[in-house]
PDB file of C-alpha atoms in Angstrom:
ATOM      1  CA  MET A   1     -10.122 -40.557  45.606  1.00  0.00           C
ATOM      2  CA  LYS A   2     -10.366 -44.274  45.513  1.00  0.00           C
ATOM      3  CA  ILE A   3     -10.719 -46.589  42.507  1.00  0.00           C
ATOM      4  CA  LEU A   4     -10.897 -50.291  41.848  1.00  0.00           C
ATOM      5  CA  ILE A   5      -8.805 -51.421  38.878  1.00  0.00           C
ATOM      6  CA  ARG A   6     -10.468 -54.539  37.486  1.00  0.00           C
ATOM      7  CA  SER A   7      -8.435 -57.570  36.515  1.00  0.00           C
ATOM      8  CA  THR A   8      -8.949 -58.550  32.879  1.00  0.00           C
ATOM      9  CA  THR A   9      -9.119 -61.680  30.778  1.00  0.00           C
ATOM     10  CA  LEU A  10      -6.468 -62.323  28.130  1.00  0.00           C
ATOM     11  CA  ASP A  11      -8.879 -60.655  25.695  1.00  0.00           C
ATOM     12  CA  GLY A  12      -8.906 -57.478  27.796  1.00  0.00           C
ATOM     13  CA  GLU A  13     -12.424 -57.972  29.186  1.00  0.00           C
ATOM     14  CA  PRO A  14     -12.939 -56.883  32.825  1.00  0.00           C
ATOM     15  CA  ILE A  15     -13.509 -59.688  35.331  1.00  0.00           C
ATOM     16  CA  PRO A  16     -16.406 -58.845  37.677  1.00  0.00           C
ATOM     17  CA  GLY A  17     -15.609 -59.094  41.375  1.00  0.00           C
ATOM     18  CA  SER A  18     -11.868 -58.818  40.810  1.00  0.00           C
ATOM     19  CA  GLY A  19      -9.285 -56.129  40.979  1.00  0.00           C
ATOM     20  CA  GLU A  20      -7.048 -53.977  43.101  1.00  0.00           C
ATOM     21  CA  THR A  21      -7.923 -50.815  45.003  1.00  0.00           C
ATOM     22  CA  ILE A  22      -5.849 -47.686  44.573  1.00  0.00           C
ATOM     23  CA  GLN A  23      -6.248 -44.577  46.679  1.00  0.00           C
ATOM     24  CA  ALA A  24      -4.660 -41.237  45.852  1.00  0.00           C
ATOM     25  CA  ALA A  25      -5.111 -37.508  46.362  1.00  0.00           C
ATOM     26  CA  ASP A  26      -6.402 -36.801  42.853  1.00  0.00           C
ATOM     27  CA  CYS A  27      -6.835 -38.173  39.336  1.00  0.00           C
ATOM     28  CA  LEU A  28      -3.286 -37.390  38.262  1.00  0.00           C
ATOM     29  CA  GLU A  29      -1.833 -39.230  41.257  1.00  0.00           C
ATOM     30  CA  VAL A  30      -4.029 -42.258  40.438  1.00  0.00           C
ATOM     31  CA  VAL A  31      -2.621 -42.268  36.896  1.00  0.00           C
ATOM     32  CA  GLU A  32       0.918 -42.048  38.320  1.00  0.00           C
ATOM     33  CA  LEU A  33       0.250 -45.063  40.565  1.00  0.00           C
ATOM     34  CA  MET A  34      -1.273 -47.031  37.685  1.00  0.00           C
ATOM     35  CA  ARG A  35       1.632 -46.163  35.386  1.00  0.00           C
ATOM     36  CA  GLY A  36       4.155 -47.305  37.987  1.00  0.00           C
ATOM     37  CA  GLN A  37       2.615 -50.759  38.454  1.00  0.00           C
ATOM     38  CA  THR A  38       4.781 -52.415  35.806  1.00  0.00           C
ATOM     39  CA  PRO A  39       8.337 -51.813  34.614  1.00  0.00           C
ATOM     40  CA  PHE A  40       6.992 -51.666  31.059  1.00  0.00           C
ATOM     41  CA  THR A  41       4.996 -48.483  31.691  1.00  0.00           C
ATOM     42  CA  ALA A  42       6.800 -46.858  34.626  1.00  0.00           C
ATOM     43  CA  SER A  43       9.270 -44.948  32.456  1.00  0.00           C
ATOM     44  CA  ARG A  44       6.662 -43.535  30.067  1.00  0.00           C
ATOM     45  CA  ALA A  45       5.435 -39.969  30.357  1.00  0.00           C
ATOM     46  CA  PRO A  46       1.927 -39.854  31.874  1.00  0.00           C
ATOM     47  CA  ARG A  47       0.331 -38.490  28.673  1.00  0.00           C
ATOM     48  CA  ASP A  48       2.015 -41.167  26.538  1.00  0.00           C
ATOM     49  CA  TYR A  49       0.908 -43.854  28.999  1.00  0.00           C
ATOM     50  CA  MET A  50      -2.717 -42.662  28.958  1.00  0.00           C
ATOM     51  CA  THR A  51      -2.802 -42.370  25.163  1.00  0.00           C
ATOM     52  CA  GLU A  52      -1.294 -45.824  24.678  1.00  0.00           C
ATOM     53  CA  VAL A  53      -3.715 -47.464  27.123  1.00  0.00           C
ATOM     54  CA  LEU A  54      -6.730 -45.783  25.521  1.00  0.00           C
ATOM     55  CA  SER A  55      -5.652 -46.687  21.990  1.00  0.00           C
ATOM     56  CA  GLY A  56      -5.353 -50.330  23.058  1.00  0.00           C
ATOM     57  CA  ILE A  57      -8.809 -50.279  24.624  1.00  0.00           C
ATOM     58  CA  GLU A  58     -10.613 -48.130  22.078  1.00  0.00           C
ATOM     59  CA  GLY A  59      -8.854 -49.628  19.072  1.00  0.00           C
ATOM     60  CA  GLY A  60      -6.435 -47.367  17.270  1.00  0.00           C
ATOM     61  CA  PRO A  61      -6.240 -43.590  17.319  1.00  0.00           C
ATOM     62  CA  THR A  62      -8.450 -42.106  19.994  1.00  0.00           C
ATOM     63  CA  GLN A  63     -10.029 -38.782  20.727  1.00  0.00           C
ATOM     64  CA  PRO A  64      -7.244 -36.588  22.127  1.00  0.00           C
ATOM     65  CA  LEU A  65      -7.048 -35.926  25.848  1.00  0.00           C
ATOM     66  CA  PRO A  66      -7.255 -32.361  27.197  1.00  0.00           C
ATOM     67  CA  GLU A  67      -3.961 -30.450  27.276  1.00  0.00           C
ATOM     68  CA  GLU A  68      -3.983 -29.743  31.022  1.00  0.00           C
ATOM     69  CA  ALA A  69      -2.540 -32.730  32.942  1.00  0.00           C
ATOM     70  CA  ALA A  70      -5.218 -32.965  35.666  1.00  0.00           C
ATOM     71  CA  ALA A  71      -8.049 -32.683  33.124  1.00  0.00           C
ATOM     72  CA  ALA A  72      -6.373 -35.318  30.938  1.00  0.00           C
ATOM     73  CA  ALA A  73      -6.091 -37.687  33.906  1.00  0.00           C
ATOM     74  CA  ALA A  74      -9.770 -37.149  34.813  1.00  0.00           C
ATOM     75  CA  GLU A  75     -10.830 -37.838  31.206  1.00  0.00           C
ATOM     76  CA  PHE A  76      -8.590 -40.932  31.055  1.00  0.00           C
ATOM     77  CA  LEU A  77     -10.128 -42.408  34.217  1.00  0.00           C
ATOM     78  CA  THR A  78     -13.637 -41.569  33.025  1.00  0.00           C
ATOM     79  CA  ARG A  79     -13.040 -43.419  29.761  1.00  0.00           C
ATOM     80  CA  LEU A  80     -11.609 -46.449  31.594  1.00  0.00           C
ATOM     81  CA  ALA A  81     -14.726 -46.466  33.795  1.00  0.00           C
ATOM     82  CA  ARG A  82     -16.998 -46.397  30.714  1.00  0.00           C
ATOM     83  CA  HIS A  83     -15.288 -49.584  29.538  1.00  0.00           C
ATOM     84  CA  GLY A  84     -15.751 -51.185  32.969  1.00  0.00           C
ATOM     85  CA  LEU A  85     -12.003 -51.384  33.595  1.00  0.00           C
ATOM     86  CA  ILE A  86     -12.101 -49.229  36.721  1.00  0.00           C
ATOM     87  CA  GLU A  87     -14.759 -48.351  39.254  1.00  0.00           C
ATOM     88  CA  PHE A  88     -14.847 -45.200  41.359  1.00  0.00           C
ATOM     89  CA  LEU A  89     -15.318 -46.130  45.017  1.00  0.00           C
ATOM     90  CA  PRO A  90     -16.699 -43.908  47.753  1.00  0.00           C
ATOM     91  CA  ASP A  91     -13.958 -42.374  49.856  1.00  0.00           C
ATOM     92  CA  ASP A  92     -15.935 -42.909  53.062  1.00  0.00           C
ATOM     93  CA  LYS A  93     -14.928 -46.596  52.982  1.00  0.00           C
ATOM     94  CA  ALA A  94     -11.387 -45.457  53.776  1.00  0.00           C
ATOM     95  CA  CYS A  95     -12.407 -44.509  57.346  1.00  0.00           C
ATOM     96  CA  ASP A  96     -12.592 -48.151  58.433  1.00  0.00           C
ATOM     97  CA  PRO A  97     -11.153 -50.153  55.574  1.00  0.00           C
ATOM     98  CA  TRP A  98     -12.164 -53.631  56.654  1.00  0.00           C
ATOM     99  CA  PRO A  99     -15.402 -55.268  57.783  1.00  0.00           C
ATOM    100  CA  GLU A 100     -16.245 -55.658  61.448  1.00  0.00           C
ATOM    101  CA  ARG A 101     -15.591 -59.434  61.513  1.00  0.00           C
ATOM    102  CA  PHE A 102     -12.351 -59.224  59.473  1.00  0.00           C
ATOM    103  CA  LEU A 103      -9.973 -60.339  62.249  1.00  0.00           C
ATOM    104  CA  GLU A 104     -12.367 -63.063  63.417  1.00  0.00           C
ATOM    105  CA  ALA A 105     -12.681 -64.418  59.852  1.00  0.00           C
ATOM    106  CA  LEU A 106      -8.925 -64.470  59.244  1.00  0.00           C
ATOM    107  CA  GLU A 107      -8.295 -66.169  62.572  1.00  0.00           C
ATOM    108  CA  THR A 108     -10.905 -68.817  61.689  1.00  0.00           C
ATOM    109  CA  VAL A 109      -9.206 -69.450  58.327  1.00  0.00           C
ATOM    110  CA  ARG A 110      -5.748 -69.501  59.926  1.00  0.00           C
ATOM    111  CA  LEU A 111      -6.756 -71.929  62.663  1.00  0.00           C
ATOM    112  CA  SER A 112      -8.359 -74.260  60.111  1.00  0.00           C
ATOM    113  CA  GLY A 113      -4.912 -74.870  58.610  1.00  0.00           C
ATOM    114  CA  ARG A 114      -6.496 -75.297  55.178  1.00  0.00           C
ATOM    115  CA  THR A 115      -4.360 -72.713  53.358  1.00  0.00           C
ATOM    116  CA  ASN A 116      -1.303 -70.533  53.513  1.00  0.00           C
ATOM    117  CA  MET A 117      -2.468 -67.056  54.575  1.00  0.00           C
ATOM    118  CA  LEU A 118      -0.436 -65.584  51.696  1.00  0.00           C
ATOM    119  CA  ASP A 119      -2.771 -67.292  49.200  1.00  0.00           C
ATOM    120  CA  HIS A 120      -5.174 -64.383  48.743  1.00  0.00           C
ATOM    121  CA  LEU A 121      -7.608 -66.181  46.434  1.00  0.00           C
ATOM    122  CA  GLU A 122      -7.903 -69.229  48.686  1.00  0.00           C
ATOM    123  CA  VAL A 123      -8.262 -67.113  51.830  1.00  0.00           C
ATOM    124  CA  THR A 124     -11.038 -65.178  50.057  1.00  0.00           C
ATOM    125  CA  ARG A 125     -12.796 -68.405  49.049  1.00  0.00           C
ATOM    126  CA  LEU A 126     -12.478 -69.912  52.518  1.00  0.00           C
ATOM    127  CA  THR A 127     -13.822 -66.826  54.304  1.00  0.00           C
ATOM    128  CA  ALA A 128     -16.978 -67.080  52.199  1.00  0.00           C
ATOM    129  CA  GLU A 129     -17.229 -70.820  52.767  1.00  0.00           C
ATOM    130  CA  MET A 130     -16.785 -70.396  56.529  1.00  0.00           C
ATOM    131  CA  GLY A 131     -19.644 -67.911  56.874  1.00  0.00           C
ATOM    132  CA  TYR A 132     -17.983 -64.532  56.399  1.00  0.00           C
ATOM    133  CA  PRO A 133     -19.346 -63.321  53.038  1.00  0.00           C
ATOM    134  CA  GLU A 134     -18.799 -59.620  53.832  1.00  0.00           C
ATOM    135  CA  VAL A 135     -15.133 -60.318  54.561  1.00  0.00           C
ATOM    136  CA  ALA A 136     -14.785 -62.374  51.368  1.00  0.00           C
ATOM    137  CA  GLU A 137     -16.288 -59.513  49.353  1.00  0.00           C
ATOM    138  CA  TRP A 138     -13.902 -57.029  50.977  1.00  0.00           C
ATOM    139  CA  LEU A 139     -10.912 -59.311  50.351  1.00  0.00           C
ATOM    140  CA  ALA A 140     -11.844 -59.657  46.667  1.00  0.00           C
ATOM    141  CA  ASP A 141     -11.741 -55.865  46.278  1.00  0.00           C
ATOM    142  CA  HIS A 142      -8.785 -55.073  48.575  1.00  0.00           C
ATOM    143  CA  ARG A 143      -5.881 -57.290  47.606  1.00  0.00           C
ATOM    144  CA  ARG A 144      -3.215 -54.686  48.340  1.00  0.00           C
ATOM    145  CA  GLU A 145      -4.606 -53.850  51.785  1.00  0.00           C
ATOM    146  CA  TYR A 146      -4.796 -57.554  52.648  1.00  0.00           C
ATOM    147  CA  ALA A 147      -1.176 -58.065  51.550  1.00  0.00           C
ATOM    148  CA  ALA A 148      -0.069 -55.115  53.713  1.00  0.00           C
ATOM    149  CA  PHE A 149      -1.926 -56.599  56.669  1.00  0.00           C
ATOM    150  CA  VAL A 150      -0.482 -60.100  56.250  1.00  0.00           C
ATOM    151  CA  LEU A 151       3.074 -59.045  55.447  1.00  0.00           C
ATOM    152  CA  GLU A 152       3.424 -56.009  57.705  1.00  0.00           C
ATOM    153  CA  GLY A 153       0.583 -56.274  60.189  1.00  0.00           C
ATOM    154  CA  THR A 154      -0.598 -52.833  59.170  1.00  0.00           C
ATOM    155  CA  ARG A 155      -4.106 -51.481  59.014  1.00  0.00           C
ATOM    156  CA  PRO A 156      -4.302 -48.643  56.472  1.00  0.00           C
ATOM    157  CA  LEU A 157      -6.724 -46.580  58.598  1.00  0.00           C
ATOM    158  CA  GLY A 158      -7.804 -44.024  56.038  1.00  0.00           C
ATOM    159  CA  LYS A 159      -4.337 -43.457  54.638  1.00  0.00           C
ATOM    160  CA  ASN A 160      -3.299 -44.053  51.089  1.00  0.00           C
ATOM    161  CA  PHE A 161      -0.222 -46.058  50.211  1.00  0.00           C
ATOM    162  CA  GLY A 162       2.003 -42.985  50.082  1.00  0.00           C
ATOM    163  CA  GLY A 163       1.273 -42.337  53.780  1.00  0.00           C
ATOM    164  CA  LYS A 164      -0.778 -39.183  53.129  1.00  0.00           C
ATOM    165  CA  GLU A 165      -3.984 -38.367  54.958  1.00  0.00           C
ATOM    166  CA  ASP A 166      -7.389 -39.051  53.412  1.00  0.00           C
ATOM    167  CA  PRO A 167      -7.307 -37.735  49.850  1.00  0.00           C
ATOM    168  CA  ALA A 168      -9.648 -35.153  48.381  1.00  0.00           C
ATOM    169  CA  PRO A 169     -12.093 -36.476  45.789  1.00  0.00           C
ATOM    170  CA  CYS A 170     -11.481 -35.903  42.103  1.00  0.00           C
ATOM    171  CA  ALA A 171     -12.732 -32.452  41.099  1.00  0.00           C
ATOM    172  CA  ASP A 172     -15.039 -33.774  38.407  1.00  0.00           C
ATOM    173  CA  LYS A 173     -16.689 -36.485  40.551  1.00  0.00           C
TER     174      LYS A 173
END
């Protein structure tokens, strides 16, 4: 399964057109990846992490999650999606993760000398300005994949970040 975790304002409101893509085998693995994104949440038990996040979003005590871990993870992600904080993405995008003119667009930006290629936001803006709107849209939604490409030269051809083959979709999708 593949999700987009939206960036948020300081007030916790999702920012349209922003975020980071996460791909995992199932809902529970997505929660594990989310939980591990900061040192403040990485050591928490998955259930405690999910409950704490939901109470912050939904304001105080929340409806309890199902007892079974996979069902709890699916419910957690569903509730985040209702608040616009995540978006479920089709897994078929993983087959060819970047647009056709991706390399051409990045080479155009690089040759212009107008930005450091590590500046994701500026590279995204410049690709749109230079006539590659589909690449700019992809860059806005795939920050992690872009970083892997720039730093390691890798193309994540349908593999998630743990190196596993294309994941199965969430059972309740």
